[in-house]
Amino acid sequence: MTTGILSAISALFGIPILSNGVALLFNNAQTAGTYLTVLLGLVLILIAVFMKVIKRLFLYPLFKLIWAALCLMCILAVISSSFLFFYGRLDTALYDEDYLVVLGCGINGTEPTEMLIRRLDKAVEYANRNTDCTIIVTGGMGRNEDIPESTAMKTYLTEKGINPARIIEESSSTSTTENFKYANNITNGDLQRKSSVFITNTFHIYRANALAKIQGLSVKHLSASTPWHSIIPSYLRENLALIKMIVLNK
C-alpha cells in the first residue's frame, strides 16, 4: 500500500515537471535550469515506475546510503529555494536612488524574453516614481541574440515612455558579476560613491546582492516576478550558481 502511494506521489510531481522542462526546450529555453528540470522529472517518473525494485534494493546498505544522500540533497535544495524566494521578496528600494541598474537575462533575437520583460516593467514603474534617477541597462550579446541585451532593453524602455537620455547602455557583460563591474566602470565609479538600486527576478536577488558586495558596491534591490513556467528551472539553476559563488567567490 505504501509503495503504491509513493509511486503515485512521485508520478504526480514527475509528469508535470517533465512536461514543463520539455515545453521550455521546445521554446528554445535551452538553459542549465531547463535541462535540470527535465532530469528531475525523468528521475521522479522512473522512481514511480520502479518503486517495487527500489524497495528491494533497500536490503543493501550502500543503496540506503545513496538514497539518504539524494534525499538530503533534495531537502537542502528546498530549504535553499525557500530562502531565496523569501529573501527576494524583501525589497529595500527607497525610490530616491541616483542610479537604477537593470540586470540583463537574455533576449530572443532582438526581443526581450518574458523574464526580462518582468524586470523592465518593474524598471518602468520605478523610473516613473523616481524621475531623477539614471538608468543603466546591462548585458552583452549571447547565443541566439542578434543585438546586445542592453540595446533591446533600452528600446523596450523607450517604447514605454522613458526618456532615452536617462538610459546608459552597458553592452559588454556576460554575467552578473560583470553586470555590476562594468556598470560601475561606465559611470566612472559612481555606483560606489552614490546610491543605487538594482532590479532582477526574485530568485536572483540574493546572489546578485552578494556579488554586488564582492564588487565593493552597497546597493538596494527591487524584485520582479518570475513567470510561473520558469520557476522550477530558475531555482534549480540558481542553487547551482549559488554553490559556484560560494566556492569561487564570483
mmCIF file of C-alpha atoms in Angstrom:
data_model
loop_
_atom_site.group_PDB
_atom_site.id
_atom_site.type_symbol
_atom_site.label_atom_id
_atom_site.label_comp_id
_atom_site.label_asym_id
_atom_site.label_seq_id
_atom_site.Cartn_x
_atom_site.Cartn_y
_atom_site.Cartn_z
ATOM 1 C CA MET A 1 0.000 0.000 0.000
ATOM 2 C CA THR A 2 2.785 2.422 0.964
ATOM 3 C CA THR A 3 4.684 1.591 -2.228
ATOM 4 C CA GLY A 4 1.628 2.412 -4.329
ATOM 5 C CA ILE A 5 1.104 5.742 -2.603
ATOM 6 C CA LEU A 6 4.762 6.731 -3.006
ATOM 7 C CA SER A 7 4.654 5.757 -6.678
ATOM 8 C CA ALA A 8 1.541 7.865 -7.226
ATOM 9 C CA ILE A 9 3.087 10.882 -5.467
ATOM 10 C CA SER A 10 6.322 10.566 -7.448
ATOM 11 C CA ALA A 11 4.385 10.366 -10.734
ATOM 12 C CA LEU A 12 2.124 13.237 -9.672
ATOM 13 C CA PHE A 13 5.150 15.513 -9.364
ATOM 14 C CA GLY A 14 7.292 13.960 -12.088
ATOM 15 C CA ILE A 15 4.874 14.209 -15.026
ATOM 16 C CA PRO A 16 4.158 17.975 -14.795
ATOM 17 C CA ILE A 17 7.809 18.763 -14.028
ATOM 18 C CA LEU A 18 8.978 16.788 -17.063
ATOM 19 C CA SER A 19 6.276 18.404 -19.211
ATOM 20 C CA ASN A 20 7.386 21.827 -18.023
ATOM 21 C CA GLY A 21 11.011 21.131 -18.944
ATOM 22 C CA VAL A 22 10.199 19.654 -22.360
ATOM 23 C CA ALA A 23 7.903 22.580 -23.196
ATOM 24 C CA LEU A 24 10.685 25.041 -22.362
ATOM 25 C CA LEU A 25 13.135 23.116 -24.547
ATOM 26 C CA PHE A 26 10.747 23.346 -27.484
ATOM 27 C CA ASN A 27 10.509 27.108 -26.824
ATOM 28 C CA ASN A 28 14.296 27.475 -27.164
ATOM 29 C CA ALA A 29 14.852 27.917 -23.417
ATOM 30 C CA GLN A 30 17.902 25.668 -23.516
ATOM 31 C CA THR A 31 19.468 26.552 -20.201
ATOM 32 C CA ALA A 32 21.035 24.517 -17.413
ATOM 33 C CA GLY A 33 17.870 25.042 -15.388
ATOM 34 C CA THR A 34 15.709 23.610 -18.172
ATOM 35 C CA TYR A 35 17.873 20.508 -18.532
ATOM 36 C CA LEU A 36 17.829 20.025 -14.758
ATOM 37 C CA THR A 37 14.038 20.276 -14.813
ATOM 38 C CA VAL A 38 13.822 17.565 -17.479
ATOM 39 C CA LEU A 39 16.239 15.395 -15.484
ATOM 40 C CA LEU A 40 14.289 15.866 -12.252
ATOM 41 C CA GLY A 41 11.034 14.969 -13.976
ATOM 42 C CA LEU A 42 12.556 11.836 -15.507
ATOM 43 C CA VAL A 43 14.029 10.720 -12.177
ATOM 44 C CA LEU A 44 10.676 11.118 -10.408
ATOM 45 C CA ILE A 45 8.865 9.165 -13.119
ATOM 46 C CA LEU A 46 11.479 6.390 -13.023
ATOM 47 C CA ILE A 47 11.104 6.216 -9.253
ATOM 48 C CA ALA A 48 7.337 5.854 -9.693
ATOM 49 C CA VAL A 49 7.729 3.090 -12.277
ATOM 50 C CA PHE A 50 10.394 1.115 -10.436
ATOM 51 C CA MET A 51 9.263 1.724 -6.858
ATOM 52 C CA LYS A 52 8.985 -2.023 -6.094
ATOM 53 C CA VAL A 53 12.535 -2.621 -7.366
ATOM 54 C CA ILE A 54 13.804 0.330 -5.327
ATOM 55 C CA LYS A 55 12.130 -1.088 -2.229
ATOM 56 C CA ARG A 56 14.016 -4.379 -2.673
ATOM 57 C CA LEU A 57 17.295 -2.515 -3.142
ATOM 58 C CA PHE A 58 16.963 -1.175 0.405
ATOM 59 C CA LEU A 59 18.296 -4.542 1.535
ATOM 60 C CA TYR A 60 21.751 -3.264 0.513
ATOM 61 C CA PRO A 61 23.452 -0.769 2.887
ATOM 62 C CA LEU A 62 25.211 1.052 0.019
ATOM 63 C CA PHE A 63 21.900 1.796 -1.665
ATOM 64 C CA LYS A 64 20.496 3.104 1.613
ATOM 65 C CA LEU A 65 23.455 5.468 1.840
ATOM 66 C CA ILE A 66 22.979 6.691 -1.751
ATOM 67 C CA TRP A 67 19.254 7.156 -1.193
ATOM 68 C CA ALA A 68 19.870 9.102 2.032
ATOM 69 C CA ALA A 69 22.342 11.372 0.223
ATOM 70 C CA LEU A 70 19.825 12.052 -2.564
ATOM 71 C CA CYS A 71 17.081 12.810 -0.048
ATOM 72 C CA LEU A 72 19.406 15.179 1.833
ATOM 73 C CA MET A 73 20.246 16.989 -1.405
ATOM 74 C CA CYS A 74 16.536 17.422 -2.161
ATOM 75 C CA ILE A 75 15.820 18.746 1.333
ATOM 76 C CA LEU A 76 18.694 21.228 1.115
ATOM 77 C CA ALA A 77 17.514 22.378 -2.325
ATOM 78 C CA VAL A 78 14.008 23.002 -0.979
ATOM 79 C CA ILE A 79 15.358 24.925 2.018
ATOM 80 C CA SER A 80 17.703 26.967 -0.164
ATOM 81 C CA SER A 81 14.984 27.747 -2.720
ATOM 82 C CA SER A 82 12.596 28.816 0.044
ATOM 83 C CA PHE A 83 15.238 31.146 1.449
ATOM 84 C CA LEU A 84 15.929 32.632 -1.993
ATOM 85 C CA PHE A 85 12.206 33.159 -2.567
ATOM 86 C CA PHE A 86 11.506 34.946 0.709
ATOM 87 C CA TYR A 87 14.747 36.959 0.660
ATOM 88 C CA GLY A 88 13.999 38.065 -2.889
ATOM 89 C CA ARG A 89 10.633 39.486 -1.899
ATOM 90 C CA LEU A 90 12.120 41.788 0.757
ATOM 91 C CA ASP A 91 12.572 44.880 -1.414
ATOM 92 C CA THR A 92 14.862 47.569 0.012
ATOM 93 C CA ALA A 93 14.469 50.303 -2.630
ATOM 94 C CA LEU A 94 13.861 53.795 -1.213
ATOM 95 C CA TYR A 95 12.870 55.330 -4.588
ATOM 96 C CA ASP A 96 15.343 58.168 -4.193
ATOM 97 C CA GLU A 97 18.444 56.406 -5.531
ATOM 98 C CA ASP A 98 20.727 58.105 -8.059
ATOM 99 C CA TYR A 99 21.089 55.019 -10.267
ATOM 100 C CA LEU A 100 18.816 52.183 -11.282
ATOM 101 C CA VAL A 101 20.657 49.116 -12.613
ATOM 102 C CA VAL A 102 18.570 46.640 -14.604
ATOM 103 C CA LEU A 103 20.330 43.274 -14.861
ATOM 104 C CA GLY A 104 20.071 41.543 -18.236
ATOM 105 C CA CYS A 105 18.991 37.921 -18.582
ATOM 106 C CA GLY A 106 18.618 37.095 -22.269
ATOM 107 C CA ILE A 107 16.718 38.008 -25.416
ATOM 108 C CA ASN A 108 15.324 36.094 -28.386
ATOM 109 C CA GLY A 109 16.882 37.629 -31.482
ATOM 110 C CA THR A 110 16.095 41.257 -30.749
ATOM 111 C CA GLU A 111 13.138 40.789 -28.385
ATOM 112 C CA PRO A 112 13.333 40.601 -24.575
ATOM 113 C CA THR A 113 12.313 37.281 -23.030
ATOM 114 C CA GLU A 114 9.343 37.176 -20.673
ATOM 115 C CA MET A 115 11.748 37.015 -17.739
ATOM 116 C CA LEU A 116 13.486 40.181 -18.885
ATOM 117 C CA ILE A 117 10.191 41.933 -19.619
ATOM 118 C CA ARG A 118 9.207 41.433 -15.974
ATOM 119 C CA ARG A 119 12.411 43.248 -14.955
ATOM 120 C CA LEU A 120 11.891 46.035 -17.473
ATOM 121 C CA ASP A 121 8.267 46.613 -16.472
ATOM 122 C CA LYS A 122 9.391 46.933 -12.867
ATOM 123 C CA ALA A 123 12.066 49.384 -14.048
ATOM 124 C CA VAL A 124 9.391 51.496 -15.767
ATOM 125 C CA GLU A 125 7.401 51.613 -12.523
ATOM 126 C CA TYR A 126 10.469 52.685 -10.579
ATOM 127 C CA ALA A 127 11.611 55.253 -13.157
ATOM 128 C CA ASN A 128 8.172 56.892 -13.246
ATOM 129 C CA ARG A 129 8.222 57.153 -9.466
ATOM 130 C CA ASN A 130 11.839 58.353 -9.216
ATOM 131 C CA THR A 131 12.112 60.688 -12.179
ATOM 132 C CA ASP A 132 15.602 61.913 -11.274
ATOM 133 C CA CYS A 133 17.416 58.574 -11.450
ATOM 134 C CA THR A 134 19.753 57.495 -14.228
ATOM 135 C CA ILE A 135 19.002 54.023 -15.618
ATOM 136 C CA ILE A 136 21.778 51.578 -16.526
ATOM 137 C CA VAL A 137 20.738 48.601 -18.658
ATOM 138 C CA THR A 138 23.295 45.796 -18.636
ATOM 139 C CA GLY A 139 24.064 42.812 -20.840
ATOM 140 C CA GLY A 140 26.148 41.918 -23.880
ATOM 141 C CA MET A 141 25.244 39.723 -26.856
ATOM 142 C CA GLY A 142 24.970 35.992 -26.236
ATOM 143 C CA ARG A 143 23.924 32.894 -28.138
ATOM 144 C CA ASN A 144 20.780 33.286 -30.281
ATOM 145 C CA GLU A 145 20.932 37.034 -29.757
ATOM 146 C CA ASP A 146 21.163 39.422 -32.714
ATOM 147 C CA ILE A 147 21.901 42.539 -30.672
ATOM 148 C CA PRO A 148 23.257 43.225 -27.178
ATOM 149 C CA GLU A 149 20.720 42.676 -24.395
ATOM 150 C CA SER A 150 21.249 46.259 -23.283
ATOM 151 C CA THR A 151 20.137 47.578 -26.680
ATOM 152 C CA ALA A 152 16.921 45.559 -26.589
ATOM 153 C CA MET A 153 16.330 46.747 -23.034
ATOM 154 C CA LYS A 154 16.832 50.407 -23.921
ATOM 155 C CA THR A 155 14.474 50.071 -26.888
ATOM 156 C CA TYR A 156 11.796 48.495 -24.686
ATOM 157 C CA LEU A 157 12.091 51.185 -22.006
ATOM 158 C CA THR A 158 11.983 53.940 -24.622
ATOM 159 C CA GLU A 159 8.843 52.466 -26.150
ATOM 160 C CA LYS A 160 7.297 52.504 -22.679
ATOM 161 C CA GLY A 161 7.862 56.259 -22.466
ATOM 162 C CA ILE A 162 11.214 56.509 -20.683
ATOM 163 C CA ASN A 163 13.399 59.341 -21.980
ATOM 164 C CA PRO A 164 16.396 57.702 -23.731
ATOM 165 C CA ALA A 165 18.621 60.465 -22.352
ATOM 166 C CA ARG A 166 18.141 58.886 -18.917
ATOM 167 C CA ILE A 167 19.419 55.492 -20.082
ATOM 168 C CA ILE A 168 23.050 54.318 -20.162
ATOM 169 C CA GLU A 169 23.895 51.100 -22.023
ATOM 170 C CA GLU A 170 26.445 48.653 -20.654
ATOM 171 C CA SER A 171 26.752 46.207 -23.548
ATOM 172 C CA SER A 172 29.800 44.065 -22.734
ATOM 173 C CA SER A 173 28.913 41.965 -19.697
ATOM 174 C CA THR A 174 28.152 38.246 -19.821
ATOM 175 C CA SER A 175 27.498 37.531 -16.126
ATOM 176 C CA THR A 176 26.011 39.121 -13.033
ATOM 177 C CA THR A 177 29.481 39.908 -11.704
ATOM 178 C CA GLU A 178 30.337 41.720 -14.927
ATOM 179 C CA ASN A 179 26.958 43.491 -14.915
ATOM 180 C CA PHE A 180 27.931 45.300 -11.736
ATOM 181 C CA LYS A 181 31.634 45.666 -12.523
ATOM 182 C CA TYR A 182 31.114 47.204 -15.959
ATOM 183 C CA ALA A 183 28.161 49.321 -14.829
ATOM 184 C CA ASN A 184 30.404 50.831 -12.150
ATOM 185 C CA ASN A 185 33.196 51.360 -14.675
ATOM 186 C CA ILE A 186 30.924 53.042 -17.200
ATOM 187 C CA THR A 187 29.877 55.569 -14.544
ATOM 188 C CA ASN A 188 33.500 56.177 -13.518
ATOM 189 C CA GLY A 189 32.902 54.653 -10.103
ATOM 190 C CA ASP A 190 29.676 56.492 -9.330
ATOM 191 C CA LEU A 191 27.939 53.313 -8.186
ATOM 192 C CA GLN A 192 30.416 53.146 -5.318
ATOM 193 C CA ARG A 193 30.022 56.801 -4.404
ATOM 194 C CA LYS A 194 26.306 57.365 -4.917
ATOM 195 C CA SER A 195 23.131 55.496 -4.051
ATOM 196 C CA SER A 196 21.835 52.842 -6.427
ATOM 197 C CA VAL A 197 19.280 50.082 -6.706
ATOM 198 C CA PHE A 198 19.183 47.043 -8.964
ATOM 199 C CA ILE A 199 16.283 45.083 -10.414
ATOM 200 C CA THR A 200 16.214 41.371 -11.139
ATOM 201 C CA ASN A 201 13.795 38.478 -10.658
ATOM 202 C CA THR A 202 13.017 37.238 -7.155
ATOM 203 C CA PHE A 203 15.122 34.061 -7.300
ATOM 204 C CA HIS A 204 18.203 36.065 -8.340
ATOM 205 C CA ILE A 205 18.091 38.849 -5.720
ATOM 206 C CA TYR A 206 20.196 37.209 -3.020
ATOM 207 C CA ARG A 207 23.073 36.151 -5.245
ATOM 208 C CA ALA A 208 23.058 39.413 -7.196
ATOM 209 C CA ASN A 209 23.222 41.384 -3.955
ATOM 210 C CA ALA A 210 26.100 39.220 -2.701
ATOM 211 C CA LEU A 211 28.007 39.645 -5.979
ATOM 212 C CA ALA A 212 27.491 43.405 -5.820
ATOM 213 C CA LYS A 213 29.054 43.439 -2.366
ATOM 214 C CA ILE A 214 32.033 41.465 -3.680
ATOM 215 C CA GLN A 215 32.465 44.309 -6.206
ATOM 216 C CA GLY A 216 32.503 46.797 -3.331
ATOM 217 C CA LEU A 217 29.008 48.105 -4.040
ATOM 218 C CA SER A 218 26.348 48.787 -1.431
ATOM 219 C CA VAL A 219 23.130 48.666 -3.424
ATOM 220 C CA LYS A 220 19.418 48.421 -2.722
ATOM 221 C CA HIS A 221 17.321 45.863 -4.551
ATOM 222 C CA LEU A 222 13.880 45.584 -6.114
ATOM 223 C CA SER A 223 12.398 42.309 -7.302
ATOM 224 C CA ALA A 224 10.460 41.444 -10.432
ATOM 225 C CA SER A 225 8.224 38.386 -10.504
ATOM 226 C CA THR A 226 9.205 35.149 -12.227
ATOM 227 C CA PRO A 227 6.975 33.602 -14.937
ATOM 228 C CA TRP A 228 5.259 30.501 -13.484
ATOM 229 C CA HIS A 229 6.685 28.182 -16.130
ATOM 230 C CA SER A 230 10.227 29.313 -15.296
ATOM 231 C CA ILE A 231 10.025 28.901 -11.525
ATOM 232 C CA ILE A 232 11.406 25.355 -11.243
ATOM 233 C CA PRO A 233 14.209 25.799 -13.834
ATOM 234 C CA SER A 234 15.190 29.156 -12.353
ATOM 235 C CA TYR A 235 15.504 27.929 -8.785
ATOM 236 C CA LEU A 236 17.302 24.727 -9.794
ATOM 237 C CA ARG A 237 19.846 26.722 -11.799
ATOM 238 C CA GLU A 238 20.147 29.358 -9.076
ATOM 239 C CA ASN A 239 21.050 26.739 -6.486
ATOM 240 C CA LEU A 240 23.929 25.580 -8.670
ATOM 241 C CA ALA A 241 25.013 29.180 -9.269
ATOM 242 C CA LEU A 242 24.886 29.794 -5.531
ATOM 243 C CA ILE A 243 27.247 26.871 -4.906
ATOM 244 C CA LYS A 244 29.583 28.242 -7.581
ATOM 245 C CA MET A 245 29.560 31.674 -5.934
ATOM 246 C CA ILE A 246 30.348 30.202 -2.512
ATOM 247 C CA VAL A 247 33.207 28.100 -3.888
ATOM 248 C CA LEU A 248 34.705 30.566 -6.363
ATOM 249 C CA ASN A 249 33.559 33.845 -4.803
ATOM 250 C CA LYS A 250 32.179 35.008 -8.144
#
